[in-house]
């Protein structure tokens, strides 16, 4: 009987030792367990996982390109409407938004003060200010045209 008990104990002991081997993969260190460090490492890992999920979601969303806002003058007066029409002849040199064109030596006039614009155009028409390039365009303008042009150009972005 005793021999049987010893035999069973030895067999159980043998298997226990082989199973103990399974715990090898646990990190074994003689350093003291640092809970704060453990928490930090775990949070860092979680953050990476969350970032990956976010990136996946972003990739799924269809990319919509926002259209660039187009600048338009609110043509809410008769003067502005006429000014807008008359300005179509000036676009070649001064540009759609009155930003000017280097190739034409034409200065920026968009957003300039109304009074300044009107004075300059009137002076060009009367010959006080000589502007040979613009002369053919200015000659035909009436005082009302000049007033409307000034009103419109002053509304363009500076
Ligand atoms: C053929 C090109 C051309 C066209 C078309 C033209 N301009 Fe000009 N404009 C010029 C040039 C070049 C100057 C600069 C002249 C100078 O050096 O004095 C100028 C100057 C001006 C100035 C003076 C700007 C300043 O800061 O003193 C005003 C205002 C102006 N133009 C308005 C107009 C208007 C309004 C029209 C349309 C009716 C027009 N221009 C059409 C070429 C043009």
Tab-separated table of C-alpha atoms and ligand atoms in Angstrom:
chain	number	residue	atom	x	y	z
A	1	UNK	CA	0.000	0.000	0.000
A	2	UNK	CA	2.717	2.425	0.982
A	3	UNK	CA	4.537	1.642	-2.206
A	4	UNK	CA	1.406	2.408	-4.216
A	5	UNK	CA	0.987	5.789	-2.445
A	6	UNK	CA	4.632	6.657	-3.071
A	7	UNK	CA	4.262	5.642	-6.709
A	8	UNK	CA	1.136	7.817	-7.187
A	9	UNK	CA	2.806	10.798	-5.467
A	10	UNK	CA	5.893	10.439	-7.665
A	11	UNK	CA	3.772	10.243	-10.821
A	12	UNK	CA	1.686	13.297	-9.819
A	13	UNK	CA	4.891	15.161	-8.869
A	14	UNK	CA	6.439	14.368	-12.244
A	15	UNK	CA	3.443	15.722	-14.174
A	16	UNK	CA	3.235	18.790	-11.938
A	17	UNK	CA	6.850	19.634	-12.742
A	18	UNK	CA	6.253	19.291	-16.507
A	19	UNK	CA	3.162	21.531	-16.276
A	20	UNK	CA	5.115	24.128	-14.300
A	21	UNK	CA	7.209	24.529	-17.419
A	22	UNK	CA	4.188	26.116	-19.117
A	23	UNK	CA	4.556	29.227	-17.013
A	24	UNK	CA	7.881	29.993	-18.654
A	25	UNK	CA	6.296	32.452	-21.085
A	26	UNK	CA	5.256	34.805	-18.288
A	27	UNK	CA	7.725	37.643	-18.003
A	28	UNK	CA	9.784	36.954	-14.990
A	29	UNK	CA	11.751	39.770	-13.522
A	30	UNK	CA	13.126	40.626	-10.162
A	31	UNK	CA	12.053	44.240	-10.509
A	32	UNK	CA	9.300	45.484	-8.241
A	33	UNK	CA	5.939	45.705	-9.991
A	34	UNK	CA	5.284	49.337	-10.903
A	35	UNK	CA	1.558	49.866	-11.258
A	36	UNK	CA	1.867	53.408	-12.700
A	37	UNK	CA	4.271	52.229	-15.388
A	38	UNK	CA	2.047	49.253	-16.161
A	39	UNK	CA	-0.973	51.588	-16.478
A	40	UNK	CA	0.942	53.992	-18.732
A	41	UNK	CA	2.134	51.221	-21.044
A	42	UNK	CA	-1.333	49.757	-21.243
A	43	UNK	CA	-2.862	53.179	-22.048
A	44	UNK	CA	-0.240	53.804	-24.742
A	45	UNK	CA	-1.098	50.487	-26.361
A	46	UNK	CA	-4.813	51.241	-26.181
A	47	UNK	CA	-4.206	54.676	-27.741
A	48	UNK	CA	-2.425	53.090	-30.698
A	49	UNK	CA	-5.340	50.695	-31.179
A	50	UNK	CA	-7.846	53.573	-31.035
A	51	UNK	CA	-5.772	55.542	-33.578
A	52	UNK	CA	-5.781	52.557	-35.916
A	53	UNK	CA	-9.576	52.264	-35.629
A	54	UNK	CA	-9.951	56.004	-36.319
A	55	UNK	CA	-7.699	55.738	-39.365
A	56	UNK	CA	-9.806	52.843	-40.635
A	57	UNK	CA	-13.004	54.849	-40.182
A	58	UNK	CA	-11.468	57.874	-41.927
A	59	UNK	CA	-10.470	55.711	-44.874
A	60	UNK	CA	-14.076	54.562	-45.166
A	61	UNK	CA	-15.486	58.104	-45.255
A	62	UNK	CA	-15.804	59.479	-48.762
A	63	UNK	CA	-13.611	62.546	-49.212
A	64	UNK	CA	-15.629	65.579	-50.165
A	65	UNK	CA	-13.618	68.486	-51.480
A	66	UNK	CA	-15.018	71.786	-50.359
A	67	UNK	CA	-15.560	74.123	-53.277
A	68	UNK	CA	-13.607	77.342	-53.009
A	69	UNK	CA	-15.857	80.265	-52.176
A	70	UNK	CA	-16.409	82.325	-55.284
A	71	UNK	CA	-16.409	86.059	-54.705
A	72	UNK	CA	-19.399	87.840	-56.132
A	73	UNK	CA	-20.600	91.384	-55.650
A	74	UNK	CA	-24.186	91.610	-54.484
A	75	UNK	CA	-25.682	93.614	-57.359
A	76	UNK	CA	-28.486	95.096	-55.297
A	77	UNK	CA	-28.605	98.569	-56.885
A	78	UNK	CA	-29.077	99.724	-60.469
A	79	UNK	CA	-25.683	101.437	-60.301
A	80	UNK	CA	-23.923	98.234	-59.293
A	81	UNK	CA	-25.667	96.298	-62.064
A	82	UNK	CA	-24.566	98.843	-64.689
A	83	UNK	CA	-21.093	99.054	-63.160
A	84	UNK	CA	-20.748	95.273	-63.338
A	85	UNK	CA	-21.680	95.337	-67.032
A	86	UNK	CA	-19.314	98.211	-67.849
A	87	UNK	CA	-16.474	96.558	-65.934
A	88	UNK	CA	-16.481	93.602	-68.373
A	89	UNK	CA	-14.390	95.824	-70.717
A	90	UNK	CA	-11.778	96.442	-68.008
A	91	UNK	CA	-11.241	92.776	-67.084
A	92	UNK	CA	-8.648	92.194	-69.869
A	93	UNK	CA	-6.157	94.400	-68.056
A	94	UNK	CA	-7.354	94.761	-64.458
A	95	UNK	CA	-8.673	91.240	-63.923
A	96	UNK	CA	-12.053	89.937	-62.879
A	97	UNK	CA	-11.572	90.959	-59.251
A	98	UNK	CA	-9.598	94.107	-60.091
A	99	UNK	CA	-6.351	92.597	-58.813
A	100	UNK	CA	-4.418	94.084	-61.742
A	101	UNK	CA	-2.157	92.321	-64.237
A	102	UNK	CA	1.600	92.571	-64.364
A	103	UNK	CA	1.714	91.597	-68.034
A	104	UNK	CA	-0.457	94.635	-68.853
A	105	UNK	CA	1.215	96.946	-66.315
A	106	UNK	CA	-2.318	97.436	-65.025
A	107	UNK	CA	-2.519	98.268	-61.318
A	108	UNK	CA	-4.777	96.748	-58.744
A	109	UNK	CA	-7.999	98.745	-58.494
A	110	UNK	CA	-10.433	96.332	-56.798
A	111	UNK	CA	-11.628	97.644	-53.437
A	112	UNK	CA	-10.043	101.082	-54.003
A	113	UNK	CA	-12.016	104.048	-52.658
A	114	UNK	CA	-14.917	105.054	-54.870
A	115	UNK	CA	-13.948	108.756	-54.896
A	116	UNK	CA	-10.358	107.947	-55.915
A	117	UNK	CA	-11.489	105.697	-58.779
A	118	UNK	CA	-13.985	108.241	-60.084
A	119	UNK	CA	-11.434	111.069	-59.879
A	120	UNK	CA	-8.767	109.047	-61.726
A	121	UNK	CA	-11.112	107.962	-64.516
A	122	UNK	CA	-12.467	111.504	-64.938
A	123	UNK	CA	-8.920	112.895	-65.004
A	124	UNK	CA	-7.931	110.342	-67.647
A	125	UNK	CA	-10.948	111.315	-69.737
A	126	UNK	CA	-10.235	115.046	-69.498
A	127	UNK	CA	-6.519	114.518	-70.118
A	128	UNK	CA	-5.372	115.796	-66.709
A	129	UNK	CA	-3.927	112.334	-66.164
A	130	UNK	CA	-2.440	110.907	-69.306
A	131	UNK	CA	-2.992	107.188	-69.765
A	132	UNK	CA	-2.567	106.315	-73.425
A	133	UNK	CA	-3.304	102.635	-72.884
A	134	UNK	CA	-6.675	103.250	-71.298
A	135	UNK	CA	-7.621	106.291	-73.377
A	136	UNK	CA	-9.804	104.411	-75.907
A	137	UNK	CA	-11.749	102.779	-73.066
A	138	UNK	CA	-12.241	105.967	-71.051
A	139	UNK	CA	-13.209	108.254	-73.952
A	140	UNK	CA	-16.627	106.692	-74.386
A	141	UNK	CA	-17.592	106.681	-70.703
A	142	UNK	CA	-20.331	109.099	-69.550
A	143	UNK	CA	-20.296	110.678	-66.102
A	144	UNK	CA	-22.963	108.178	-65.032
A	145	UNK	CA	-20.825	105.286	-66.369
A	146	UNK	CA	-17.843	106.501	-64.347
A	147	UNK	CA	-19.974	106.836	-61.215
A	148	UNK	CA	-21.341	103.284	-61.626
A	149	UNK	CA	-17.891	101.858	-62.375
A	150	UNK	CA	-16.506	103.498	-59.238
A	151	UNK	CA	-19.342	102.074	-57.163
A	152	UNK	CA	-18.783	98.573	-58.522
A	153	UNK	CA	-14.973	98.470	-58.395
A	154	UNK	CA	-14.985	99.765	-54.809
A	155	UNK	CA	-17.047	96.713	-53.854
A	156	UNK	CA	-14.419	94.243	-55.176
A	157	UNK	CA	-12.122	92.669	-52.555
A	158	UNK	CA	-9.058	94.749	-51.668
B	1	LIG	C1	-5.608	97.903	-72.135
B	1	LIG	C2	-5.494	97.713	-70.714
B	1	LIG	C3	-6.449	98.443	-69.808
B	1	LIG	C4	-7.813	98.426	-69.869
B	1	LIG	C5	-8.738	97.713	-70.854
B	1	LIG	C6	-8.250	99.226	-68.742
B	1	LIG	N1	-7.176	99.689	-68.046
B	1	LIG	FE1	-7.241	100.828	-66.377
B	1	LIG	N2	-5.212	100.968	-66.383
B	1	LIG	C7	-4.386	100.358	-67.286
B	1	LIG	C8	-3.027	100.762	-67.027
B	1	LIG	C9	-1.813	100.276	-67.786
B	1	LIG	C10	-3.063	101.639	-65.922
B	1	LIG	C11	-1.901	102.339	-65.269
B	1	LIG	C12	-1.643	103.599	-66.039
B	1	LIG	C13	-0.630	104.508	-65.418
B	1	LIG	O1	0.494	104.073	-65.225
B	1	LIG	O2	-0.987	105.624	-65.093
B	1	LIG	C14	-4.467	101.754	-65.540
B	1	LIG	C15	-4.928	102.524	-64.491
B	1	LIG	C16	-6.236	102.576	-64.095
B	1	LIG	C17	-6.716	103.313	-62.942
B	1	LIG	C18	-5.884	104.120	-61.989
B	1	LIG	C19	-5.397	103.270	-60.874
B	1	LIG	C20	-4.574	104.012	-59.866
B	1	LIG	O3	-4.248	103.396	-58.853
B	1	LIG	O4	-4.263	105.181	-60.057
B	1	LIG	C21	-8.060	103.133	-62.871
B	1	LIG	C22	-9.014	103.687	-61.822
B	1	LIG	C23	-8.426	102.294	-63.998
B	1	LIG	N3	-7.304	101.961	-64.711
B	1	LIG	C24	-9.707	101.893	-64.270
B	1	LIG	C25	-10.090	101.227	-65.430
B	1	LIG	C26	-11.449	100.973	-65.809
B	1	LIG	C27	-12.672	101.378	-65.014
B	1	LIG	C28	-11.418	100.297	-66.976
B	1	LIG	C29	-12.580	99.833	-67.831
B	1	LIG	C30	-13.413	100.860	-68.366
B	1	LIG	C31	-10.011	100.114	-67.324
B	1	LIG	N4	-9.232	100.683	-66.359
B	1	LIG	C32	-9.579	99.445	-68.449
B	1	LIG	C33	-4.753	99.489	-68.288
B	1	LIG	C34	-6.055	99.247	-68.672
